[in-house]
Coordinates of C-alpha atoms in Angstrom, one line a residue:
X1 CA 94.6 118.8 27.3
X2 CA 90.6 119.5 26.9
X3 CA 89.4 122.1 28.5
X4 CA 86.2 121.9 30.6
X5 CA 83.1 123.6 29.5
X6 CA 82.3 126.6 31.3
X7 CA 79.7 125.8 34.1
X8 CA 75.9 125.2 32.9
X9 CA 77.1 125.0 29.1
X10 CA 77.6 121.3 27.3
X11 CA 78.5 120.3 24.2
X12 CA 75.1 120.8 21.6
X13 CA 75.6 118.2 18.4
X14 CA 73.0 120.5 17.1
X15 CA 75.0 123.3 16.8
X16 CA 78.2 121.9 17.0
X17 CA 79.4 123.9 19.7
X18 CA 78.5 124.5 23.2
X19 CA 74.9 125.1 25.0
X20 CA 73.5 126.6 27.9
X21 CA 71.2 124.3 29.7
X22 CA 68.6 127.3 29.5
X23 CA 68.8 127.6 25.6
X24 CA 68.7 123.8 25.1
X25 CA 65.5 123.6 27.5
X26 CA 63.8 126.5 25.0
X27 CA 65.2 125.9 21.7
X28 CA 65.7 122.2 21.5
X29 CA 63.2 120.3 18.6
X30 CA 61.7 123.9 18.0
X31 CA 65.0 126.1 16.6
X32 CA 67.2 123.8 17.2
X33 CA 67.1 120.5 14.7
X34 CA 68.2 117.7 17.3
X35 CA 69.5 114.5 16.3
X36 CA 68.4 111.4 18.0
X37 CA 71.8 110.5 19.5
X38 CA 71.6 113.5 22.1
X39 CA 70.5 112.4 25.5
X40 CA 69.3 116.2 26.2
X41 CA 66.3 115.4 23.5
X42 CA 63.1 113.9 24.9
X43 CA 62.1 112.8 20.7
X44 CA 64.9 110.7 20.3
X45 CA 65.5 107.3 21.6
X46 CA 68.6 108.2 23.6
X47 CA 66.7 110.8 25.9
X48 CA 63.7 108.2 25.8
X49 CA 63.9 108.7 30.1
X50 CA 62.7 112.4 29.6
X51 CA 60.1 111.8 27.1
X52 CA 58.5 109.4 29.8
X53 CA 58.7 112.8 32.3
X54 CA 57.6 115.4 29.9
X55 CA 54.1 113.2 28.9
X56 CA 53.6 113.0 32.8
X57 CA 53.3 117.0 32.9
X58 CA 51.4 117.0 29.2
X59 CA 49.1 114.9 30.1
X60 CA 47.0 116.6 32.9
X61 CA 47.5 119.8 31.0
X62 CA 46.3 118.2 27.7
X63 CA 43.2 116.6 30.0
X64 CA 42.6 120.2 31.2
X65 CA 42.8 122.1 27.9
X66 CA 40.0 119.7 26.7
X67 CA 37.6 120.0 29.3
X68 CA 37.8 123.5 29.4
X69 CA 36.8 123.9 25.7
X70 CA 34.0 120.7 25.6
X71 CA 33.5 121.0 29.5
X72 CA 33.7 118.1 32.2
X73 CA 30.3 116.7 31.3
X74 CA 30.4 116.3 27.8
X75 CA 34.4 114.9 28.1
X76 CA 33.3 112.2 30.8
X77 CA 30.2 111.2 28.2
X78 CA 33.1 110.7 25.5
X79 CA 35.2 109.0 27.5
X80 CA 32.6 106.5 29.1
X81 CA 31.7 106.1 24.9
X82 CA 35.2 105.1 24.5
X83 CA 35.1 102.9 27.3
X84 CA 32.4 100.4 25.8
X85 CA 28.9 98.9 27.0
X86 CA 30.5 97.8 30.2
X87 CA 30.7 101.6 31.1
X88 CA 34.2 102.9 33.3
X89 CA 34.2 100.3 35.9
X90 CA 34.1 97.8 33.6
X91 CA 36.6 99.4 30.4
X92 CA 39.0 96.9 28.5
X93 CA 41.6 99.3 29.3
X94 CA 41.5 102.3 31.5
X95 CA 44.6 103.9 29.9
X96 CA 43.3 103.4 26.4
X97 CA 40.0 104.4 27.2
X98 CA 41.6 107.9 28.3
X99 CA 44.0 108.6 25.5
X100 CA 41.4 107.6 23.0
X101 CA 39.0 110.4 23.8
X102 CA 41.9 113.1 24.6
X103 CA 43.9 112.3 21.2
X104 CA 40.2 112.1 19.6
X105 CA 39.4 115.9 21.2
X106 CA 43.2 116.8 20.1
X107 CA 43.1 115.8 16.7
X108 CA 40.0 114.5 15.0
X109 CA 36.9 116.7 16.7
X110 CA 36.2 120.2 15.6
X111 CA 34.7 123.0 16.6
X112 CA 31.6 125.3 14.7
X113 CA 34.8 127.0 13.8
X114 CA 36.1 124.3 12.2
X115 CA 39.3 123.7 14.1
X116 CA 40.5 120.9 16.0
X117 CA 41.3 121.6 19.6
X118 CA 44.7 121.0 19.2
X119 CA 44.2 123.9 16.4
X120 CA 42.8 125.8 18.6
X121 CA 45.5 125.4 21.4
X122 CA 47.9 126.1 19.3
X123 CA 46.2 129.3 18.0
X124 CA 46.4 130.4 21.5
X125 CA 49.8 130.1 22.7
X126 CA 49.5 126.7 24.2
X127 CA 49.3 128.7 27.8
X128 CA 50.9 127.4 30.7
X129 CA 53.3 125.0 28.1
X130 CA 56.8 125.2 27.9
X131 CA 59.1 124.4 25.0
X132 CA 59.4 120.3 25.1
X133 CA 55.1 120.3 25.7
X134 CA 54.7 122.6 22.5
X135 CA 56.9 120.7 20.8
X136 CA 54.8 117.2 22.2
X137 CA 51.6 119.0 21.3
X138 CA 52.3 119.5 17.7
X139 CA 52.9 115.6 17.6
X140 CA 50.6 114.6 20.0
X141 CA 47.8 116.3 18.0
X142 CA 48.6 114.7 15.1
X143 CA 48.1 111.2 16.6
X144 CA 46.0 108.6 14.2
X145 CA 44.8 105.2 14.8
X146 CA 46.2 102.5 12.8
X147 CA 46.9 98.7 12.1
X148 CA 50.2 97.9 12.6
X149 CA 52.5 95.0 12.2
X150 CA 55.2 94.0 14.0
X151 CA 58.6 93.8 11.8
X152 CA 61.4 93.0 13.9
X153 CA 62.5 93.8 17.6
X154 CA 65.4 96.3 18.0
X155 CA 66.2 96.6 21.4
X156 CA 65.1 96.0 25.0
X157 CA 62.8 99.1 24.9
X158 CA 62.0 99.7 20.1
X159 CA 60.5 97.4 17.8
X160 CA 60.3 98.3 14.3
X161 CA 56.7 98.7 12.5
X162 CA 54.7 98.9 9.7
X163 CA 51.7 100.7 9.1
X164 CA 49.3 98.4 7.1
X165 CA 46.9 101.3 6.2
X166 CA 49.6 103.5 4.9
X167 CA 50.0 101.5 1.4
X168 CA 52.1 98.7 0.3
X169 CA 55.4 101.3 -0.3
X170 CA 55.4 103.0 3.6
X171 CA 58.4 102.4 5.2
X172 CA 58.9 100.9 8.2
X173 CA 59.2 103.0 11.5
X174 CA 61.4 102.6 15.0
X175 CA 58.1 102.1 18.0
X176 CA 59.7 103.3 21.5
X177 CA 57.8 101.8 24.4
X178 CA 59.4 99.3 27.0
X179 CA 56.7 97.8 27.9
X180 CA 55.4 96.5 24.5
X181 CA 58.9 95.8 23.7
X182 CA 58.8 93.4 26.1
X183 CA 55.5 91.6 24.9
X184 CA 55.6 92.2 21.4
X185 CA 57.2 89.4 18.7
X186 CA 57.5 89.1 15.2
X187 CA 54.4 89.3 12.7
X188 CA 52.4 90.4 16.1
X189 CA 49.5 92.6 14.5
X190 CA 48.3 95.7 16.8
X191 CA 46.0 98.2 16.7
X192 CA 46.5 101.4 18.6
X193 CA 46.7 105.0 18.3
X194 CA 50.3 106.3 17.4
X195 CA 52.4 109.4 17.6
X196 CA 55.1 110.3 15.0
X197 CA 58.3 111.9 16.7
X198 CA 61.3 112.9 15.2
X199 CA 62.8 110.0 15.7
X200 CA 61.2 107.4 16.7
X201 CA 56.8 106.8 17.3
X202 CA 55.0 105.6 20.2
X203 CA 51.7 103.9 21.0
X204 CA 49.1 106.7 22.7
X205 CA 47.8 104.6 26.0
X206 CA 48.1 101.0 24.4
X207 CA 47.0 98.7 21.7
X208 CA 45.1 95.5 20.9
X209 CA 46.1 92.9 19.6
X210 CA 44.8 91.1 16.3
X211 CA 45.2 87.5 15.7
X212 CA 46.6 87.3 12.2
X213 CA 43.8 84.7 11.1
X214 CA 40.9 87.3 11.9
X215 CA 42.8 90.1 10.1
X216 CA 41.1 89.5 6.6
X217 CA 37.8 89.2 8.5
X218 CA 38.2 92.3 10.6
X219 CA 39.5 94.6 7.8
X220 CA 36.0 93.3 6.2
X221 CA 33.9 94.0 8.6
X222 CA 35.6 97.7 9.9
X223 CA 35.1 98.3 6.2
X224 CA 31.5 97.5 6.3
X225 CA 31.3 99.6 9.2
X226 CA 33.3 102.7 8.3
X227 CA 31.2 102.8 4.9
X228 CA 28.1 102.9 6.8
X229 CA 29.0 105.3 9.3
X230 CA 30.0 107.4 6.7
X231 CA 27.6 106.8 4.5
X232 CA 29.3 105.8 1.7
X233 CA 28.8 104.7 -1.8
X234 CA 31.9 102.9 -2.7
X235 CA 34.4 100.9 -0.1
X236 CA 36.0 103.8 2.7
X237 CA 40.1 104.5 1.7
X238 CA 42.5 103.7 4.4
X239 CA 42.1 107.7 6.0
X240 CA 38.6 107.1 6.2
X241 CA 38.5 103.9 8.3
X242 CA 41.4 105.5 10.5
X243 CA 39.0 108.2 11.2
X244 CA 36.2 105.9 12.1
X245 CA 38.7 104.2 14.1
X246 CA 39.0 107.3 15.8
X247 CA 35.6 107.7 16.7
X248 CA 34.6 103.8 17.4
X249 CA 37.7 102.9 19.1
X250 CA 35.5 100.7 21.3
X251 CA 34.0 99.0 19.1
X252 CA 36.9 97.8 17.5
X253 CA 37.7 96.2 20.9
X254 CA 34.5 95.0 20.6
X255 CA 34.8 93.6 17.2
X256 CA 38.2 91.8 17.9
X257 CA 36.7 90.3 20.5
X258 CA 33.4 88.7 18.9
X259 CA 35.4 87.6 15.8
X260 CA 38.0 85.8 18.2
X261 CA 34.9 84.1 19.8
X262 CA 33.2 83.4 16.8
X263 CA 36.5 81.5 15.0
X264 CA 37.3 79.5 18.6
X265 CA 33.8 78.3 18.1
X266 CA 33.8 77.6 14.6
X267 CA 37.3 75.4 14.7
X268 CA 35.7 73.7 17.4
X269 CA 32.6 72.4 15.8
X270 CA 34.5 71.7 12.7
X271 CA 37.3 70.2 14.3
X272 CA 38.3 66.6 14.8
X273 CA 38.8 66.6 18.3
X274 CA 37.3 63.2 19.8
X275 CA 38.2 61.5 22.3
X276 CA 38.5 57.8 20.8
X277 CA 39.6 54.0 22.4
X278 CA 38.9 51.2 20.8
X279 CA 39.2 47.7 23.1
X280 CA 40.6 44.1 22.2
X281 CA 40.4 41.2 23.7
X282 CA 44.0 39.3 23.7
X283 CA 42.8 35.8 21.1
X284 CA 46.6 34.4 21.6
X285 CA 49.5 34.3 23.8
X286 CA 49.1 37.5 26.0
X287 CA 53.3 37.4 25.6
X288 CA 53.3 37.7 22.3
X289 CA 51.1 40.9 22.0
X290 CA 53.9 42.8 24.0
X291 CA 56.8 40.8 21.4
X292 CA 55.0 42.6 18.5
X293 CA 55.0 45.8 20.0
X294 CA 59.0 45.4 20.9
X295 CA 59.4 44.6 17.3
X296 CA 57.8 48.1 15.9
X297 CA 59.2 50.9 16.2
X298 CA 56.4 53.6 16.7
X299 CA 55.8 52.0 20.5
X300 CA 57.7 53.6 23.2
X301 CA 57.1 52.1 26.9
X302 CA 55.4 55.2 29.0
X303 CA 57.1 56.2 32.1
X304 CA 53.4 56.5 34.1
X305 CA 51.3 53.5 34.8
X306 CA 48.4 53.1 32.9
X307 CA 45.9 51.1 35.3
X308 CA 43.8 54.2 35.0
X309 CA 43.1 53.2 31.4
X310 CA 43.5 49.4 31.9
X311 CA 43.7 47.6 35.1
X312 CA 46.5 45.6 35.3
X313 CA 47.7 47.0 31.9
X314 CA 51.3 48.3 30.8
X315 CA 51.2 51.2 28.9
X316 CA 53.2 52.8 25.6
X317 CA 53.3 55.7 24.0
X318 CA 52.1 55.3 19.9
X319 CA 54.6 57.8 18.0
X320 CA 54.1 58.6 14.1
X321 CA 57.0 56.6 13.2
X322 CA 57.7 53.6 11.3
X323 CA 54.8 52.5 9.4
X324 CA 52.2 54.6 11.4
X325 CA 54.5 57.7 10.0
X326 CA 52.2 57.0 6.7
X327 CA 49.0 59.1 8.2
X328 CA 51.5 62.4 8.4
X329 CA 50.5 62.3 4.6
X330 CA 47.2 63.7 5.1
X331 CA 48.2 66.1 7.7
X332 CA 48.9 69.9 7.3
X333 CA 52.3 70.4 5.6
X334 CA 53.4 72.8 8.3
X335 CA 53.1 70.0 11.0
X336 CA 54.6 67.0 9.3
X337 CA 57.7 65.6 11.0
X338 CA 60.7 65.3 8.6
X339 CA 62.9 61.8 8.7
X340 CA 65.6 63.5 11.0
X341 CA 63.7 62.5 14.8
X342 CA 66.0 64.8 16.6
X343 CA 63.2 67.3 14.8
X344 CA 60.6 66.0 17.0
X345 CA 58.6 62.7 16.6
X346 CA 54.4 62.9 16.3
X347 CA 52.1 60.9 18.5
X348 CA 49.2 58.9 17.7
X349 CA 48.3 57.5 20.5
X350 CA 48.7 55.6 23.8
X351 CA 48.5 51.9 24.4
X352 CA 47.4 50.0 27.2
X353 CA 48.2 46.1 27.4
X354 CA 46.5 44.2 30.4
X355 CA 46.4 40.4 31.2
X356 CA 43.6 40.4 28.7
X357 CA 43.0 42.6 26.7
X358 CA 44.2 45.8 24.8
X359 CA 42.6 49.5 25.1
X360 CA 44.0 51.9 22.4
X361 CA 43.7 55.4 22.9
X362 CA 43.6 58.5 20.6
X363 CA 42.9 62.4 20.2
X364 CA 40.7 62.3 16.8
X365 CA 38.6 60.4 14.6
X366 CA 41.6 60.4 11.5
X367 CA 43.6 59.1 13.7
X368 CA 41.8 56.1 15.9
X369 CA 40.6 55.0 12.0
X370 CA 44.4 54.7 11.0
X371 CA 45.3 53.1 14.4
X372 CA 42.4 50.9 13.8
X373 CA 43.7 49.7 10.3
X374 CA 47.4 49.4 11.9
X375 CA 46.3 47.3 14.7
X376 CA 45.2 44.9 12.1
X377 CA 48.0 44.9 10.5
X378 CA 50.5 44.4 12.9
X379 CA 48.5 42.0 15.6
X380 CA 46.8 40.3 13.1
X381 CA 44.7 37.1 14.7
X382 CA 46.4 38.3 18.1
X383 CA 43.8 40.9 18.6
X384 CA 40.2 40.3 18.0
X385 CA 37.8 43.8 18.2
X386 CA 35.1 44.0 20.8
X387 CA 34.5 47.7 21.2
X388 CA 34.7 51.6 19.9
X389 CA 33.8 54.8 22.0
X390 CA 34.1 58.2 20.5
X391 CA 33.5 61.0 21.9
X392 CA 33.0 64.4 20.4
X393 CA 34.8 67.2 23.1
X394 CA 35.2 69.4 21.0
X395 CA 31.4 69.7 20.5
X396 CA 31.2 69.4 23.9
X397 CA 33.3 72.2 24.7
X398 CA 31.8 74.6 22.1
X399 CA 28.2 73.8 23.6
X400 CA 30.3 74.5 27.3
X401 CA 31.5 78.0 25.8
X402 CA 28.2 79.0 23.9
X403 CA 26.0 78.0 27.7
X404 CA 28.7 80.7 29.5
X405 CA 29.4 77.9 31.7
X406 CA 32.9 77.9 31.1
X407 CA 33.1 81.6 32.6
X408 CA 31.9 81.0 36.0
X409 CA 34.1 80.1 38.5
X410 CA 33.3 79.4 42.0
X411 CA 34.6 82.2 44.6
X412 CA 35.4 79.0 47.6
X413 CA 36.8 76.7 45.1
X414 CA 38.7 76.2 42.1
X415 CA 36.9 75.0 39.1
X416 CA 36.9 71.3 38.5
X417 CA 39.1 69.5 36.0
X418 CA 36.4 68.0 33.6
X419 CA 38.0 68.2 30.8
X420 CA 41.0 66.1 30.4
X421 CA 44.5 67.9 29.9
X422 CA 44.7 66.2 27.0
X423 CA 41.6 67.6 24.9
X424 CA 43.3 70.7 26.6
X425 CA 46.3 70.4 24.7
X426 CA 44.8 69.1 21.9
X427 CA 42.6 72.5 21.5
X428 CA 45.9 74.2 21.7
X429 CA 47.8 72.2 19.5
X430 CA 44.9 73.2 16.9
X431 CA 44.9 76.6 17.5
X432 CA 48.3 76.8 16.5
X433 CA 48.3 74.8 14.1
X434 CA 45.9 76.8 12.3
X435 CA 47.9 80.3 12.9
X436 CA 51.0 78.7 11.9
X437 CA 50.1 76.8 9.5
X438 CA 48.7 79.9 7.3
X439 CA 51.6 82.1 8.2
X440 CA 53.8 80.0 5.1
X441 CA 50.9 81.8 2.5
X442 CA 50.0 85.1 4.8
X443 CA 51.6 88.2 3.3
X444 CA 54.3 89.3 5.5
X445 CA 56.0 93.2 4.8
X446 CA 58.9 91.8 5.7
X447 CA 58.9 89.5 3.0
X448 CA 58.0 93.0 0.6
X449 CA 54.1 92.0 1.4
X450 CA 54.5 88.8 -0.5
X451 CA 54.0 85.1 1.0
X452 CA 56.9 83.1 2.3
X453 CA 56.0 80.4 0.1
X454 CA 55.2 82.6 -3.1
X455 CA 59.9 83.3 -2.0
X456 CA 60.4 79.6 -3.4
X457 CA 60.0 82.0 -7.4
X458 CA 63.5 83.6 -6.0
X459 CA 65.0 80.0 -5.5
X460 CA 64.6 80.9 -2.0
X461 CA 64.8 77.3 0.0
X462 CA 61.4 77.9 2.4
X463 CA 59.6 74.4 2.6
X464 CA 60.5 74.6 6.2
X465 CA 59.8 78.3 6.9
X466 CA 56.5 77.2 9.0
X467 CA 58.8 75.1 11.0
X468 CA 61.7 77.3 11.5
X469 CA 59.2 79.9 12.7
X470 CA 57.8 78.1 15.4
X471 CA 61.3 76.8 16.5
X472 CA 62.4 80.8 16.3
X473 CA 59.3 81.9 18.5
X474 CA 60.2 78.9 20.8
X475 CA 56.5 76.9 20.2
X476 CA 58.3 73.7 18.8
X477 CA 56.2 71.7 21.2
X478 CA 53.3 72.3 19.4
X479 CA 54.4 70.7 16.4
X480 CA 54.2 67.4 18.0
X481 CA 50.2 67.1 18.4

């Protein structure tokens, strides 16, 4: 029969025998090498609870070891620097504004004397610390900013990591923080200051996230930057641009956000996004206009009325199937629908038959000139052509964006509808469709930091890797533009 431990002593995988609460408190992560399974150890994922109450008491104390050594004045200048143009009130993230300039004090600024403060601290005795905040300290002062990328989820409250600026060979590394664990998915590219533990990291106050289509662009441009802040004479190495990053946090929000602004604006103004109809007036039997569209396939009757488009009218839905499948040729790859519908079925357009006359409908100027040439084909002399109307919204929109006046809103009302769902959707659908679409030819570490396509040398089977990733990060609806 086991015997109970004696009272205040439990069992210490460390050691392998028994410990008192007191010497696991003062020795644990310092003399004692923990392992992450213990629940006693704030730096492993098990005892993840206490790590979230030991950086609520290292915190304040970390706050107040700065400003004593800069002072309040010159620590509230920083932290209003870190907080951008819009000053405090107005910072993209309070949290991150905060543990920017502490970890930046901590671990990148140093004194005429040449040490950090978290040098320094250390060279004093870390006063008023106990063990667990030493042992925090020594990691927390070696915190970097980085740009990582999301490998895989492990749990409710890990994801595993990469660090892009560590070189092609780093090795992946466990991220503990519930909160990101809940909004962070594969490929997900962040950038945020980090903390190496033990056993597992952790983000310092946040992160941003990078849209994988600007990550060429921003690397470029922080590049640019770091070289001239530093005044360089040949491109910054990855330390380099991390310690720029340390120092111009902000403007890396900044950065992010202008290059998101600038590519919504540029795939609107060279995007086919038109509104398009085109109207006919019924030449024969108005009967045997609806026979021919019983006969094709790609019509489907729509469960809404359509006497908004047409008076009077019955209305289909025009699916990319049959013979109106042929304009997928021309389409991205990544968004073609294979022969198996239960995949999903395109859509062309809508179709609105009245008494007499026919209004066709459609979301670009590729496809009202295919629906054109179809109409011809399967109404023949049925159909004669009275009338086109395009128009551009996606210029429209980009003009709406570039004016500001799709940022105000009205404090008694909500904003008006003015632009139809459907350009809406359409600017989604595009959106996507321009992220997913690249993602068969970005460089993924989890495919060793080659392309999923380049996988097809292995005899790996990945024509449909675009589409099986959409379908895994549940967006197969925008597949169906």
């Amino acid at each position: 029969m086991a015997t109970k431990p004696p009272k205040g002593t439990r069992p210490c995988p460390a050691t392998g025998g028994l410990i008192s609460s007191v010497d696991c408190g003062s020795k644990r992560n310092s003399e004692l090498s923990c392992p992450a399974s213990c629940p006693f150890n704030p730096f492993g994922p098990a005892g993840y609870d206490l790590w979230l109450r030991l950086d609520g008491t290292w915190t304040p104390k970390a706050a107040e070891w700065v400003v004593k050594c800069v002072g309040a004045d010159k620590f509230r200048e920083m932290l209003e620097s870190f907080a951008g143009d819009g000053g405090l009130e107005e910072a993209f993230d309070h949290d991150l504004a905060f543990a920017s300039a502490i970890h930046w004090y901590l671990g990148w600024y140093r004194r005429s004397d040449g040490l950090t403060l978290g040098e320094a601290w250390r060279k004093a005795g870390c006063p008023g610390l106990n063990n667990d905040e030493r042992v925090m300290s020594e990691h927390r002062c070696r915190s970097f900013p980085t740009l990582l990328e999301v490998e895989r989820p492990e749990d409710g409250q890990s994801v595993w990591v990469r660090d892009l600026w560590a070189g092609s060979d780093s090795a992946a590394f466990l991220l503990v923080d519930r909160m990101a664990a809940k909004e962070l998915v594969r490929f997900d590219l962040v950038i945020s200051w980090v903390t190496r533990y033990p056993h597992f990291a952790r983000f310092v106050g946040g992160g941003l996230h990078l849209s994988r289509d600007l990550r060429e662009t921003f690397e470029d441009e922080w590049r640019a930057f770091a070289r001239e802040e530093l005044n360089l004479k040949r491109k910054p190495t990855a330390d380099q641009m991390r310690s720029v990053l340390a120092s111009d946090f902000d403007y890396a929000h900044e950065l992010i956000a202008d290059l998101g602004a600038d590519a919504r604006q540029a795939m609107l103004r060279n995007a086919d996004l038109q509104v398009c109809s085109a109207f006919y007036r019924i030449a024969g039997p108005a009967p045997a206009v609806l026979d021919r569209i019983a006969s094709c396939p790609e019509f489907e009757a729509c469960e809404s009325e359509a006497h908004e488009d047409l008076p009077e009218s019955t209305a289909f839905t025009w699916l990319r199937r049959g013979e109106s499948k042929r304009i997928e040729a021309k389409m991205p790859e990544a968004f073609q629908h294979p022969d198996d519908e239960s995949l999903g079925v395109g859509i062309l357009g809508r179709v609105s038959v009245g008494p007499k006359g026919v209004l066709v409908r459609t979301m670009s100027g590729q496809k009202h000139d295919f629906a054109r040439e179809r109409v011809a084909e399967i109404f023949g002399p049925l159909l004669e052509f009275v009338k086109e109307s395009r128009i551009d919204a996606a210029a429209q929109l980009a003009d709406r964006i570039d004016s500001g006046e799709d940022d105000k809103t009205e404090t008694d009302a909500p904003p008006a509808e003015d632009i139809p769902p459907a350009v809406r959707a359409e600017v989604l659908r595009m959106a996507m469709e321009k992220h997913f679409a690249g993602l068969a030819d970005a460089k993924l570490s989890i495919f060793g930091g080659r392309s999923a396509r380049l996988g097809r040398r292995d005899g790996a089977d990945i024509t449909d890797y675009p589409r099986r990733l959409a379908a895994e990060l549940g967006l197969d609806e925008l597949k169906d533009g």
